[in-house]
Coordinates of C-alpha atoms in Angstrom, one line a residue:
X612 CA 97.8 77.7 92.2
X613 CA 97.1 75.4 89.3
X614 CA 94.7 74.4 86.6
X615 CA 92.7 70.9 85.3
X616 CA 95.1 69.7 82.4
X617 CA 94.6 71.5 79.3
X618 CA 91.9 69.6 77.5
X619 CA 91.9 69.0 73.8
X620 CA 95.0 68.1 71.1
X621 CA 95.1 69.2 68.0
X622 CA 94.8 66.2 65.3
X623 CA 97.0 65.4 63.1
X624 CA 95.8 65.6 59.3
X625 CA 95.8 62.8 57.2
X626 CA 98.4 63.1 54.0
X627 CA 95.1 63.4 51.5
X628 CA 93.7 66.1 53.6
X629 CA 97.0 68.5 54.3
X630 CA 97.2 68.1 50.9
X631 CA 93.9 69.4 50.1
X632 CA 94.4 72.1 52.3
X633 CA 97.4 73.0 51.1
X634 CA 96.6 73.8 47.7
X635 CA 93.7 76.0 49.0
X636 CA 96.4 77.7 50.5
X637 CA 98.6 77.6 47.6
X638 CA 101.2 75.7 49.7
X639 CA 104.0 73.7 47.6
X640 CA 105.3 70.7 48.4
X641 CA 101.9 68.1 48.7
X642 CA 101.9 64.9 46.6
X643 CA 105.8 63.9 46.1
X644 CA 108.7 64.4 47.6
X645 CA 110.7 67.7 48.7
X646 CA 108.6 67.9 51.9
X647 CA 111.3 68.3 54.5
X648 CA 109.4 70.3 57.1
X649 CA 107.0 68.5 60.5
X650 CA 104.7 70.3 62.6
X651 CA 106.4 71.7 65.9
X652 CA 105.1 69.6 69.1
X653 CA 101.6 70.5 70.2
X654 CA 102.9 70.6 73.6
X655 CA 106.5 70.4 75.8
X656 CA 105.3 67.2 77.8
X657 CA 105.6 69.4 81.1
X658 CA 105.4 66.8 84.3
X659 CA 101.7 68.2 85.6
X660 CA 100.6 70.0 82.3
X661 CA 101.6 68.2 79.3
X662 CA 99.7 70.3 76.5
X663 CA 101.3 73.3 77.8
X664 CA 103.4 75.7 75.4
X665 CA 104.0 74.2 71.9
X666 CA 107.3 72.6 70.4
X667 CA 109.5 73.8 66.9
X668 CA 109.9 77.1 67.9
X669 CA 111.2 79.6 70.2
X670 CA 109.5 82.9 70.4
X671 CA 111.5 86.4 70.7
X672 CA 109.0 88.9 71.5
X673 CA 105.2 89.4 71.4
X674 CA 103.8 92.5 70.0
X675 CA 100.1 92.8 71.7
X676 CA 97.5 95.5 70.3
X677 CA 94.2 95.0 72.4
X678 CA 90.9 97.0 72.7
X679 CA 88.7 96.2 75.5
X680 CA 85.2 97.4 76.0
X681 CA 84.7 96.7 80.1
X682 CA 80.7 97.2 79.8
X683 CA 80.4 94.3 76.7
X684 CA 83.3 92.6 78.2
X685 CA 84.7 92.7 74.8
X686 CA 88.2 92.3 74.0
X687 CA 89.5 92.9 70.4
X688 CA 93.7 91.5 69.3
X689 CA 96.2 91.6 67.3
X690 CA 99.2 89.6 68.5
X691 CA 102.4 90.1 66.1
X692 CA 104.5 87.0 67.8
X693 CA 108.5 86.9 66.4
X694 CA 109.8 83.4 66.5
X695 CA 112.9 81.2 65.6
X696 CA 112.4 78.0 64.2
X697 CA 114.3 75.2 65.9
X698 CA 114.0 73.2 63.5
X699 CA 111.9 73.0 59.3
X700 CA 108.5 73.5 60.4
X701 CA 105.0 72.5 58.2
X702 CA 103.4 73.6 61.1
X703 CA 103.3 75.1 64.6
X704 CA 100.7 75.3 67.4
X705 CA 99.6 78.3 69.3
X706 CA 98.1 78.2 72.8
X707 CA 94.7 80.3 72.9
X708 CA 92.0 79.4 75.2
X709 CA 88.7 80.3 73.3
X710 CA 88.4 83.6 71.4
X711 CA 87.6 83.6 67.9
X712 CA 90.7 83.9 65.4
X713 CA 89.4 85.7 62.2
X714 CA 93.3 85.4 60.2
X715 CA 96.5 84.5 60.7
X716 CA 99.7 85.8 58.5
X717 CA 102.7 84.0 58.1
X718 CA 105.8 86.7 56.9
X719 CA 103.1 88.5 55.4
X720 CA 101.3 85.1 53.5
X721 CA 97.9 84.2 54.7
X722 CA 98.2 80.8 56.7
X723 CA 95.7 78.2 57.1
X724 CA 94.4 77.3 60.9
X725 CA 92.8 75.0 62.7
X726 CA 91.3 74.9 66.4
X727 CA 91.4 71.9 68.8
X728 CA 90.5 72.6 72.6
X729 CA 93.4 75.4 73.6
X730 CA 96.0 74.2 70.4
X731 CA 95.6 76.6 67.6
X732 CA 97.7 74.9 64.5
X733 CA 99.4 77.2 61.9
X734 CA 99.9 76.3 58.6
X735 CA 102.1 79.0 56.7
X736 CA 101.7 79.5 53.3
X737 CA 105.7 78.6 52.9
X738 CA 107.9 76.1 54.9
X739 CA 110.0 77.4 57.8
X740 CA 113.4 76.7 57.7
X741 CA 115.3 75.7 60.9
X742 CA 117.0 78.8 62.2
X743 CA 114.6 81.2 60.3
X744 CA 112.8 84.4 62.2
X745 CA 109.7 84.7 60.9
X746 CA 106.4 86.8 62.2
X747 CA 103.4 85.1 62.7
X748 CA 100.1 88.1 63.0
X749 CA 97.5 86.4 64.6
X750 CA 93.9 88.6 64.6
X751 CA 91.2 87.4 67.2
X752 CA 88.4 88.8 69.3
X753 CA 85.4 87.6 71.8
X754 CA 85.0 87.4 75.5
X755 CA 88.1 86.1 77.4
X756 CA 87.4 83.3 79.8
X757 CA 88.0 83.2 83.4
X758 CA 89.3 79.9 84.6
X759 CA 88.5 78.0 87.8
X760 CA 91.6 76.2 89.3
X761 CA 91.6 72.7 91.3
X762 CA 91.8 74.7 94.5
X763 CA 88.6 77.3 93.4
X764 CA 91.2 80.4 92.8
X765 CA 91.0 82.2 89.8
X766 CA 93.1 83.2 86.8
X767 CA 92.8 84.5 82.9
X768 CA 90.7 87.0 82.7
X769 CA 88.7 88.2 85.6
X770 CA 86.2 90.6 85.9
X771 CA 86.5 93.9 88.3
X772 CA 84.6 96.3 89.8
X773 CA 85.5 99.1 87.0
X774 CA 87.3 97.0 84.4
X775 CA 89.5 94.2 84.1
X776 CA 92.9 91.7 85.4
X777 CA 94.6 89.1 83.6
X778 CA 96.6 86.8 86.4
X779 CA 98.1 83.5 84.1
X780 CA 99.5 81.3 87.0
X781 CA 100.1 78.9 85.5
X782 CA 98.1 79.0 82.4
X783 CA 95.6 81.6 82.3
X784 CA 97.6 83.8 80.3
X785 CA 95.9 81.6 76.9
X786 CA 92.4 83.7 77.3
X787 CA 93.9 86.6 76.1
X788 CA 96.8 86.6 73.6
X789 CA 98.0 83.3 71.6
X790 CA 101.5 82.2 72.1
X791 CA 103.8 79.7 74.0
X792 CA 102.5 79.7 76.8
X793 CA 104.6 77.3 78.8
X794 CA 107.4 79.0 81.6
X795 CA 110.7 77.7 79.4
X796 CA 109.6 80.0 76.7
X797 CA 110.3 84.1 77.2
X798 CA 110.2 86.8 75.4
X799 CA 110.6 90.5 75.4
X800 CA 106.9 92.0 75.4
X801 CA 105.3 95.2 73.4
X802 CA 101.6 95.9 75.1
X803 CA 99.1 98.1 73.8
X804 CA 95.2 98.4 75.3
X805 CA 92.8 100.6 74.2
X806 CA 90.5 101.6 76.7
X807 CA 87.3 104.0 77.4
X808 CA 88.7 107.1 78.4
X809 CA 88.6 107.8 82.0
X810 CA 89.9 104.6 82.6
X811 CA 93.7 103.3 82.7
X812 CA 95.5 100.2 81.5
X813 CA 98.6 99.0 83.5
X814 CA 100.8 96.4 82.3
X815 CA 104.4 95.3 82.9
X816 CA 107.5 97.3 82.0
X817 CA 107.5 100.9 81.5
X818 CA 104.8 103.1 79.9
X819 CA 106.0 104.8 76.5
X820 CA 103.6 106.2 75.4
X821 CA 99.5 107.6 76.5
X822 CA 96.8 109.2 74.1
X823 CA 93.3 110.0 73.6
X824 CA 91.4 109.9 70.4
X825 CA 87.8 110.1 70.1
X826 CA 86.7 109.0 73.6
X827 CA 89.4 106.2 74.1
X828 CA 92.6 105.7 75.6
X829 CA 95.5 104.2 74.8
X830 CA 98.2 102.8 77.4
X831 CA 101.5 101.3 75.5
X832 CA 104.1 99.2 78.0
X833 CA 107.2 97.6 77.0
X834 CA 109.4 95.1 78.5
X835 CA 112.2 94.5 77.1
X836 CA 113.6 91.9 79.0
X837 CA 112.7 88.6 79.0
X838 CA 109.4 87.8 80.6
X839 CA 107.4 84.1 80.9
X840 CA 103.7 84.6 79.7
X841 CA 102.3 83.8 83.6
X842 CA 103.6 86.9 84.3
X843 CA 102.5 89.2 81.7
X844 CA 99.4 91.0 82.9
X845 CA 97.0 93.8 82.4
X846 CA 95.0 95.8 84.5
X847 CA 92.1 98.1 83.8
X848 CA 90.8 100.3 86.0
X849 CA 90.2 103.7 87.3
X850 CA 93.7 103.6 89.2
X851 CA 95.4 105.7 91.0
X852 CA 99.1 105.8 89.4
X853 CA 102.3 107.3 90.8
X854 CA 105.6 107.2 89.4
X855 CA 108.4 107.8 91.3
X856 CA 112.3 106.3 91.8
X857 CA 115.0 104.4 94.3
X858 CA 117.9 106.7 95.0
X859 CA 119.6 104.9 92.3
X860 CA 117.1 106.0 89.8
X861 CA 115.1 102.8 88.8
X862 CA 111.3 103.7 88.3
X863 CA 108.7 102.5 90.4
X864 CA 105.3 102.7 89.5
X865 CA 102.4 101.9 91.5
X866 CA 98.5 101.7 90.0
X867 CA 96.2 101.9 93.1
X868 CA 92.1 101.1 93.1
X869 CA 91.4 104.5 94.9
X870 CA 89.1 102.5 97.3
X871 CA 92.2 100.7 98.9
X872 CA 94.6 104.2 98.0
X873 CA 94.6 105.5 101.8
X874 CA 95.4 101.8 103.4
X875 CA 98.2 100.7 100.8
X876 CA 99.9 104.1 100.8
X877 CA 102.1 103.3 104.3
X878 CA 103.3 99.9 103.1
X879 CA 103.8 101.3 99.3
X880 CA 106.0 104.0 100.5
X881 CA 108.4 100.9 102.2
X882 CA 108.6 99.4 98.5
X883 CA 112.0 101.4 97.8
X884 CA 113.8 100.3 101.0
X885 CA 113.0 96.6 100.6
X886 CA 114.0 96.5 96.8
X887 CA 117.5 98.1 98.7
X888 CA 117.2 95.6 100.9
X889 CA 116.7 93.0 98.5
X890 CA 119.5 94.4 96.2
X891 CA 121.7 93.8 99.3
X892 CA 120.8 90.2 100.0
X893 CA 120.2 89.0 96.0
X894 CA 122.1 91.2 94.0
X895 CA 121.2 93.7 91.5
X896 CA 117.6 94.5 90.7
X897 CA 116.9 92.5 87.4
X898 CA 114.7 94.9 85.5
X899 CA 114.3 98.3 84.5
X900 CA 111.4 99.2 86.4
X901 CA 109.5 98.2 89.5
X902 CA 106.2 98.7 91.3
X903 CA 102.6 97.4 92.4
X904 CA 99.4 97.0 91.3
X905 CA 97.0 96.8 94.2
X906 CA 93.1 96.0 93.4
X907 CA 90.0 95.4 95.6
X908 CA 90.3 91.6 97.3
X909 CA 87.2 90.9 96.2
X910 CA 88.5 91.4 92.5
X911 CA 91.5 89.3 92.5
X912 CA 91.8 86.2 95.9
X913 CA 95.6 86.4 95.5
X914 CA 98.6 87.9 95.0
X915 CA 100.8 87.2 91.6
X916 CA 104.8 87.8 90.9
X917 CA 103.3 89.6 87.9
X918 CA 107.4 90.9 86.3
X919 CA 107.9 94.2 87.5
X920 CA 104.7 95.3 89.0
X921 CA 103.2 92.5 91.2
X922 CA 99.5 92.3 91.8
X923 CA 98.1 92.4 95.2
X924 CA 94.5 91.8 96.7
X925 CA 94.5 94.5 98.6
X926 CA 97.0 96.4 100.8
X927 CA 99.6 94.0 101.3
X928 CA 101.4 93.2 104.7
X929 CA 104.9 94.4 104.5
X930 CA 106.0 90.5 104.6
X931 CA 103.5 89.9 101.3
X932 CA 105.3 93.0 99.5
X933 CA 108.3 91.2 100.6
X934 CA 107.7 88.2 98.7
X935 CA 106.2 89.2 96.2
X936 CA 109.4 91.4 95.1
X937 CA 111.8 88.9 95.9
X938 CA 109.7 86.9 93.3
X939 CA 111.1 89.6 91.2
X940 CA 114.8 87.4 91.5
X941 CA 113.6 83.9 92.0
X942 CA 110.9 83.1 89.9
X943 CA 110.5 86.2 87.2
X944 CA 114.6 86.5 86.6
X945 CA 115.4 83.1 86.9
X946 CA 112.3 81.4 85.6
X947 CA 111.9 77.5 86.1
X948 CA 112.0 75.2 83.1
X949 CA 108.8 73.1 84.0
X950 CA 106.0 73.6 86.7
X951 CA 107.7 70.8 88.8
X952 CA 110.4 73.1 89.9
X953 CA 107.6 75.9 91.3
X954 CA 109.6 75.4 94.8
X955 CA 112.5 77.7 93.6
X956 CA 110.2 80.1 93.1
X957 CA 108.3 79.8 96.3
X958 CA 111.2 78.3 98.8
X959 CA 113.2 81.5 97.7
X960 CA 110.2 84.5 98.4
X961 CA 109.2 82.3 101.4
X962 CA 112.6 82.2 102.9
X963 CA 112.9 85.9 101.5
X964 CA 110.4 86.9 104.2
X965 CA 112.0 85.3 107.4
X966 CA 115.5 86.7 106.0
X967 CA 113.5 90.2 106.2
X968 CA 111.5 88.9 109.5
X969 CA 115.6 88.8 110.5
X970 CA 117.0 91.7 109.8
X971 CA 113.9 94.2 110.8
X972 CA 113.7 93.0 114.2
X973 CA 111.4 89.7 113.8
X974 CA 111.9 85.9 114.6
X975 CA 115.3 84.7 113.1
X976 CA 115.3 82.6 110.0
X977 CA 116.4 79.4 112.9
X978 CA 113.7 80.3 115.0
X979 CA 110.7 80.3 112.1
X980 CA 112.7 77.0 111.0
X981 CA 111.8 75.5 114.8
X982 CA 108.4 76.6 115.0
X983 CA 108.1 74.8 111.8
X984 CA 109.4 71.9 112.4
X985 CA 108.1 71.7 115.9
X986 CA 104.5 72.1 114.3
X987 CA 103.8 75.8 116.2
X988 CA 104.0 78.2 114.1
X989 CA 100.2 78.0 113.3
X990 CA 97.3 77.8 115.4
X991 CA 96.0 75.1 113.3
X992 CA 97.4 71.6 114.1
X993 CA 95.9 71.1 110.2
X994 CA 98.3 73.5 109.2
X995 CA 101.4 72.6 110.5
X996 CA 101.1 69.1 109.5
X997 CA 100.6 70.3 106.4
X998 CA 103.8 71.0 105.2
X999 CA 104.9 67.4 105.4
X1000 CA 102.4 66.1 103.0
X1001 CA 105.0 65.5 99.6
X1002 CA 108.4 66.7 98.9
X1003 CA 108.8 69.9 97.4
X1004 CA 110.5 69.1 94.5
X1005 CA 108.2 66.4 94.1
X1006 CA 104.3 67.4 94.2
X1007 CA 102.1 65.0 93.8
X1008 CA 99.6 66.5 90.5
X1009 CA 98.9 69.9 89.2
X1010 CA 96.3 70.5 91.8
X1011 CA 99.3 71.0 94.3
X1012 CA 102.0 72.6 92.7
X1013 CA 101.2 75.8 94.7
X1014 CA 100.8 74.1 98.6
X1015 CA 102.2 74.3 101.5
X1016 CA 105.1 71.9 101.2
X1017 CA 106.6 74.1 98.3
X1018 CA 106.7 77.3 99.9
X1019 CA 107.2 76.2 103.7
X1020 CA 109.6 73.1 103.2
X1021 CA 110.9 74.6 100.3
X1022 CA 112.3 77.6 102.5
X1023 CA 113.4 75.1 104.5
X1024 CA 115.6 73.8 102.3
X1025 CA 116.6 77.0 101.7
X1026 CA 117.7 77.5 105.5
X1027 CA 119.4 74.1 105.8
X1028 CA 121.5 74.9 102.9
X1029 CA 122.6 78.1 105.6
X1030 CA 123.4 75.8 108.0
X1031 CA 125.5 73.3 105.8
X1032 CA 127.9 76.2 104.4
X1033 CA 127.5 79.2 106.7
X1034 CA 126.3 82.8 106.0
X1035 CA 130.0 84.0 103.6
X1036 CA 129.2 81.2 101.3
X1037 CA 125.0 80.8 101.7
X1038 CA 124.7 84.7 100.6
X1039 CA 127.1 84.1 97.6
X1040 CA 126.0 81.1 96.5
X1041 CA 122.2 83.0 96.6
X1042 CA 124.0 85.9 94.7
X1043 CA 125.7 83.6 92.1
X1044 CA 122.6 81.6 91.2
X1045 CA 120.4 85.0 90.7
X1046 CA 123.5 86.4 88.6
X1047 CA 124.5 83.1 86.7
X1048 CA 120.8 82.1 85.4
X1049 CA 119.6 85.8 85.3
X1050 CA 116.6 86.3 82.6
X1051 CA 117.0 82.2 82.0
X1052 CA 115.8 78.8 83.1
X1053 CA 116.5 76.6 85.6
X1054 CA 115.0 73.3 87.1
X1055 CA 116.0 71.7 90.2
X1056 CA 119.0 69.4 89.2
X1057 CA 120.7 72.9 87.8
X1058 CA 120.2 74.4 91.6
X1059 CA 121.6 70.8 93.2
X1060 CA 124.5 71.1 91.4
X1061 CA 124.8 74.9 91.6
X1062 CA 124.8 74.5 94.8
X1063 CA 127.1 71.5 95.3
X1064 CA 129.8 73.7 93.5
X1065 CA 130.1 76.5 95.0
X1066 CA 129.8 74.9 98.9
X1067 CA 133.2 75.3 99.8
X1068 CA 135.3 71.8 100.3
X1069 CA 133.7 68.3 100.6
X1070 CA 132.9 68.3 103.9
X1071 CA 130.0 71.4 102.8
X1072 CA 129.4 69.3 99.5
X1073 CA 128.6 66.4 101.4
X1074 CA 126.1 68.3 103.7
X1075 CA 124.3 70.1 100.9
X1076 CA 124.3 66.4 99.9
X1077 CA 122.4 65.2 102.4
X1078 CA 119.8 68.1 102.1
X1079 CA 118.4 67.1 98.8
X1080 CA 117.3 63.1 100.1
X1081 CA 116.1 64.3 103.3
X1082 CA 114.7 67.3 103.0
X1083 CA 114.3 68.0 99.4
X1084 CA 112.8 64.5 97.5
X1085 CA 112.3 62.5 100.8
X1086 CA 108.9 61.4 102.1
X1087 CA 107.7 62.7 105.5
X1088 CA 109.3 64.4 108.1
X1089 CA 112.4 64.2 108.4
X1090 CA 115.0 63.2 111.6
X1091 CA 116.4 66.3 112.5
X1092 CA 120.2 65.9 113.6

């Protein structure tokens, strides 16, 4: 899934006019010299979507207070964002995606802001020093936007039957809180949503805390470890919510629409064994808590890795649940740095589900890989050619980051790095990549040479090789040996 590039870019004032505005703001530091500070990038010049996320800073954790009023589709914010400057900062940029901003706080000084398409620039009242923390308290309201993608799916804020979900692949997470909103920037996350009572807001993490005052709800989640805006969501609704745990005591907590409550409940209940399973395969578990969120189909067209609680359109097949969860490792742990390495997260939960295919009695991993590349595994010729169309490391736009080639081929490279090394040395390299970049980023040249590494003697290095020309950056289809 993807998005039309981010339009808009946030000018840069004149020295006359920052000025100007400065001393309305009772900045120092206009008119001579002593100015040591530049505005932070107004975006991190990702391959497909440039304006994405904002430069200058590194946020820490995002403190979230939100009313929503389903009937007036109304939602009401505070976002309390804790950053580090990397570097002396004037200025910084925000992503928000419409939504009026009625003040904005600097380390408790007003600031002075400006809007420009989805690039919300922050003047503080004081310079930020390189290596300071400082709090930015951003106040906003209005009706969160829903966003059409290239491929007609989707995201930001989407209406329901009996409320509301936010799905941010890859950048509808802007319609409802400001931030960085680009996947090499994460953060731990505090969410609070206010909601009529009778209804329930689920979000990632755990829930600490649930009370009712005057007619409303409130739902508080916390995640403390790090988590990539795209995969922060929250769902209201009049869900169905059971909390249990694995034999090894992790919580798993599942929010159910009650219309799709009796058909999800067989395929929830396997949700345990195949984080076991996965455990097994990947390594530990990454988080503190797991879980589902299943809604009507008609409410959301997709399923989303969404970090810890993944959202599904409906009951999910047990393959689905599968992938979603591996997500869970390869995508939500280890994150990638820009949207051109999406195939790590896809190859991984697509190869995920032919491991599981494997091991409960299904097609083998080789034999999926043959119908493949033989062009039979669907009924469509359309389809199976399909796959071919670009590398996956190498799609050709935003409008195709989420095709065929990058979850198909890309589990393809997966199972032809199998082949090159064997199953002793496959399973720990898999292991040792979801342990060495856990809660961090990675892009594609850190997996190559990951990989390459830990092979096992030349002659595996020079196989692995061999992979990343043919089957990884090369055009077509290619020879098979």
């Amino acid at each position: 899934m993807d998005l039309r590039s981010p339009a808009g870019r946030a000018a840069t004032l004149p020295r006359t006019a920052a000025c100007a505005l400065a001393l309305l703001a009772t900045v120092s530091g206009c008119g001579g010299a002593g100015v040591d500070g530049t505005p932070g990038a107004d975006g991190v010049r990702d391959p497909y979507f440039p304006k994405l996320g904002n430069g200058g800073y590194d946020v820490t954790h995002y403190g979230l207070t939100l009313g929503y009023d389903p009937e007036a589709r109304h939602l009401t914010g505070t976002a309390e964002i804790t950053a580090r400057a990397a570097k002396n900062l004037s200025s910084f940029n925000l992503d928000l995606k419409g939504l009026e901003v009625s003040a904005i706080t600097v380390e408790g000084k007003a600031a002075r802001f400006q809007r420009a398409g989805h690039e919300l620039r922050v003047r503080p009242a004081d310079e930020l020093d390189r290596g300071e923390t400082f709090v930015a308290i951003v106040r906003y309201s209005g009706s969160p936007e829903t966003i059409t993608d290239a491929d007609d799916s989707e995201e930001g804020w989407l209406k329901t039957a009996d409320g509301a979900l936010a799905l941010g692949q890859p950048t509808g997470s802007m319609v409802w809180f400001p931030g960085n909103h680009h996947p090499s920037d994460k953060a731990s996350y505090d969410i609070e949503v206010t909601v009529p009572k009778g209804l329930k807001a689920v979000s990632n993490g755990e829930l600490t805390r649930e009370s009712t005052k005057n007619g409303r709800t409130t739902y508080a989640w916390h995640s403390a470890e790090p988590m990539a805006s795209y995969l922060a969501t929250v769902a209201i609704g009049k869900y169905e919510m059971e909390t249990s745990a694995t034999e090894d005591g992790l919580p798993v907590i599942t929010a159910v629409d009650p219309s799709q409550a009796k058909a999800s409940k067989k395929v929830l209940g396997k949700l345990p064994d195949v984080l076991e399973w996965a455990e097994y395969n990947f390594g530990p578990y990454p988080f503190s808590s797991a879980g589902a969120i299943v809604d009507r189909a008609e409410d959301a067209g997709y399923a989303l890795e969404t970090q810890t609680r993944p959202v599904f359109p409906g009951p999910p097949d047990t393959a689905l649940l599968v992938h979603e969860l591996a997500h869970q490792w390869f995508g939500d742990s280890v994150t990638p740095k820009s949207w051109r390495d999406m195939w790590l997260n896809e190859g991984f939960a697509t190869y995920a589900e032919w491991l599981y295919a494997e091991d409960n009695g299904g097609d083998s991993a080789q034999e999926t890989f043959d119908a493949l590349y033989e062009g039979d595994l669907y009924a469509d010729k359309e389809d199976n050619e399909a796959i071919w169309a670009f590398p996956p490391a190498k799609p050709t736009d935003a409008a195709h980051i989420s095709d065929a080639p990058v979850y198909e081929r890309g589990a393809m490279v997966i199972h032809k790095i199998r082949q090159a090394v064997g199953d002793d040395a496959f399973y720990d390299i898999v292991q040792g990549w979801a342990k060495t970049y856990r809660h961090k980023n990675a892009d594609t040249g850190d997996f190559t040479e990951y990989v390459e590494e830990h092979a096992g003697g030349d002659e595996a290095r020079e196989k692995v090789s061999r992979i990343w020309g043919d089957w990884l950056y090369g055009d077509g289809k290619p020879d098979r040996p």
